[in-house]
Tab-separated table of C-alpha atoms in Angstrom:
chain	number	residue	atom	x	y	z
A	25	MET	CA	13.099	4.533	-4.187
A	26	LYS	CA	10.147	4.451	-6.525
A	27	GLY	CA	6.756	2.804	-6.651
A	28	THR	CA	4.943	1.172	-9.527
A	29	LEU	CA	1.221	0.567	-9.493
A	30	GLN	CA	-0.890	-2.082	-11.200
A	31	VAL	CA	-4.689	-2.422	-10.919
A	32	GLU	CA	-6.459	-5.610	-12.019
A	33	PRO	CA	-9.494	-7.756	-11.092
A	34	VAL	CA	-9.328	-9.327	-7.602
A	35	PRO	CA	-8.577	-13.071	-7.558
A	36	ALA	CA	-11.442	-15.268	-6.323
A	37	ALA	CA	-9.752	-15.885	-2.967
A	38	HIS	CA	-7.103	-13.869	-1.180
A	39	ALA	CA	-6.719	-15.428	2.267
A	40	ASP	CA	-4.143	-13.007	3.709
A	41	ALA	CA	-6.222	-9.844	3.244
A	42	GLN	CA	-6.993	-7.897	6.383
A	43	LEU	CA	-8.833	-4.729	7.263
A	44	PRO	CA	-6.859	-1.779	8.594
A	45	ARG	CA	-7.104	-1.457	12.389
A	46	GLY	CA	-10.236	0.407	13.388
A	47	ALA	CA	-11.893	-0.044	9.991
A	48	SER	CA	-15.231	-1.690	9.381
A	49	ASP	CA	-15.656	-4.206	6.590
A	50	ALA	CA	-18.728	-2.295	5.384
A	51	GLY	CA	-17.965	-1.285	1.818
A	52	ALA	CA	-14.592	-3.062	1.656
A	53	CYS	CA	-14.739	-4.700	-1.749
A	54	ALA	CA	-11.274	-4.127	-3.233
A	55	LEU	CA	-7.787	-5.256	-2.250
A	56	LEU	CA	-4.619	-3.179	-1.806
A	57	VAL	CA	-1.323	-5.105	-1.776
A	58	VAL	CA	2.016	-3.446	-0.971
A	59	THR	CA	5.133	-5.369	-2.036
A	60	ASN	CA	8.607	-4.431	-0.819
A	61	ARG	CA	11.260	-5.049	-3.502
A	62	THR	CA	13.970	-3.051	-1.753
A	63	ALA	CA	16.822	-4.111	0.541
A	64	ARG	CA	15.226	-2.100	3.391
A	65	SER	CA	12.274	-2.920	5.631
A	66	ILE	CA	9.199	-0.719	5.344
A	67	TRP	CA	8.376	0.345	8.902
A	68	SER	CA	5.462	2.681	8.279
A	69	PHE	CA	2.531	2.632	5.854
A	70	ASN	CA	-0.390	5.054	5.746
A	71	VAL	CA	-3.327	5.584	3.414
A	72	ARG	CA	-5.528	8.641	3.136
A	73	ALA	CA	-8.667	9.256	1.157
A	74	HIS	CA	-8.305	11.844	-1.603
A	75	SER	CA	-10.831	14.062	0.169
A	76	SER	CA	-9.007	13.894	3.523
A	77	GLY	CA	-6.530	16.513	4.683
A	78	SER	CA	-4.549	14.134	6.900
A	79	TRP	CA	-2.934	10.710	6.731
A	80	GLY	CA	-4.782	7.832	8.329
A	81	ASP	CA	-3.567	5.629	11.162
A	82	GLU	CA	-0.435	3.518	10.899
A	83	LEU	CA	-1.511	0.314	9.124
A	84	LEU	CA	1.500	-1.883	9.858
A	85	GLU	CA	1.690	-3.888	13.069
A	86	GLY	CA	5.219	-4.927	12.121
A	87	ALA	CA	7.420	-4.290	9.115
A	88	ILE	CA	7.103	-5.302	5.475
A	89	LEU	CA	10.438	-7.074	5.119
A	90	PRO	CA	12.410	-7.072	1.856
A	91	GLY	CA	10.670	-9.391	-0.619
A	92	ALA	CA	7.448	-9.549	1.430
A	93	SER	CA	3.947	-8.166	0.858
A	94	SER	CA	1.036	-7.031	3.026
A	95	ALA	CA	-2.610	-6.727	1.971
A	96	TRP	CA	-5.665	-4.778	3.132
A	97	GLU	CA	-9.280	-4.665	2.015
A	98	VAL	CA	-10.454	-1.171	1.049
A	99	GLY	CA	-13.640	0.414	-0.182
A	100	PRO	CA	-13.977	2.062	-3.582
A	101	GLY	CA	-12.410	5.499	-3.837
A	102	ILE	CA	-9.324	7.540	-4.595
A	103	TYR	CA	-6.426	7.105	-2.185
A	104	HIS	CA	-2.951	8.453	-1.482
A	105	LEU	CA	-0.294	5.988	-0.244
A	106	ARG	CA	2.804	6.647	1.882
A	107	ALA	CA	5.529	4.190	2.935
A	108	GLU	CA	8.628	4.901	5.010
A	109	THR	CA	11.724	2.835	5.773
A	110	ALA	CA	13.555	2.724	9.100
A	111	ASP	CA	16.170	5.183	7.786
A	112	GLY	CA	13.437	7.743	7.040
A	113	THR	CA	13.301	7.262	3.268
A	114	ARG	CA	9.742	8.054	2.210
A	115	ILE	CA	7.865	7.172	-0.962
A	116	GLN	CA	4.365	8.320	-1.845
A	117	HIS	CA	1.783	7.719	-4.538
A	118	PHE	CA	-1.100	10.126	-5.061
A	119	GLY	CA	-4.390	9.413	-6.815
A	120	LEU	CA	-4.824	5.630	-6.694
A	121	SER	CA	-8.341	4.985	-7.996
A	122	VAL	CA	-9.861	1.695	-6.825
A	123	ALA	CA	-13.269	0.223	-7.694
A	124	CYS	CA	-15.065	-2.773	-6.195
A	125	GLY	CA	-13.655	-6.042	-7.467
A	126	GLN	CA	-10.193	-4.616	-8.174
A	127	LEU	CA	-6.764	-5.555	-6.863
A	128	ALA	CA	-4.280	-2.685	-6.615
A	129	ARG	CA	-0.626	-3.737	-6.307
A	130	TRP	CA	1.855	-1.081	-5.212
A	131	VAL	CA	5.439	-2.295	-5.649
A	132	VAL	CA	8.089	-0.309	-3.786
A	133	GLU	CA	11.530	-0.786	-5.329
A	134	GLU	CA	14.941	0.818	-5.646
A	135	GLU	CA	15.472	3.426	-8.385
A	136	GLY	CA	16.654	1.863	-11.651
A	137	VAL	CA	15.012	-1.507	-10.927
A	138	GLY	CA	12.009	-2.553	-12.998
A	139	ALA	CA	9.230	-4.906	-11.992
A	140	PRO	CA	9.589	-8.367	-13.571
């Protein structure tokens, strides 16, 4: 599996955004969207700040099914992303830089498949 990343301005309204459990909305001014373009469900998703030595809490309350997306509001910063499927396949991205007003899309897909 591989992941592709795209960062762009946030659309005016994004109704399905949510804060990670236990997070405050103070400083949350950017949007992170994870899209699953694989045939497997993503069962685990974690984010950690670049300056942190450990992964944050599990952000999914369910799975990101094939073809589906989940979104979270985040504050500005540099983040590392980690997703894992039920069979234990793990994919990570290190060094995502997000500023206020940006939308970061992380597309998880099978090797050899390009984003449309």
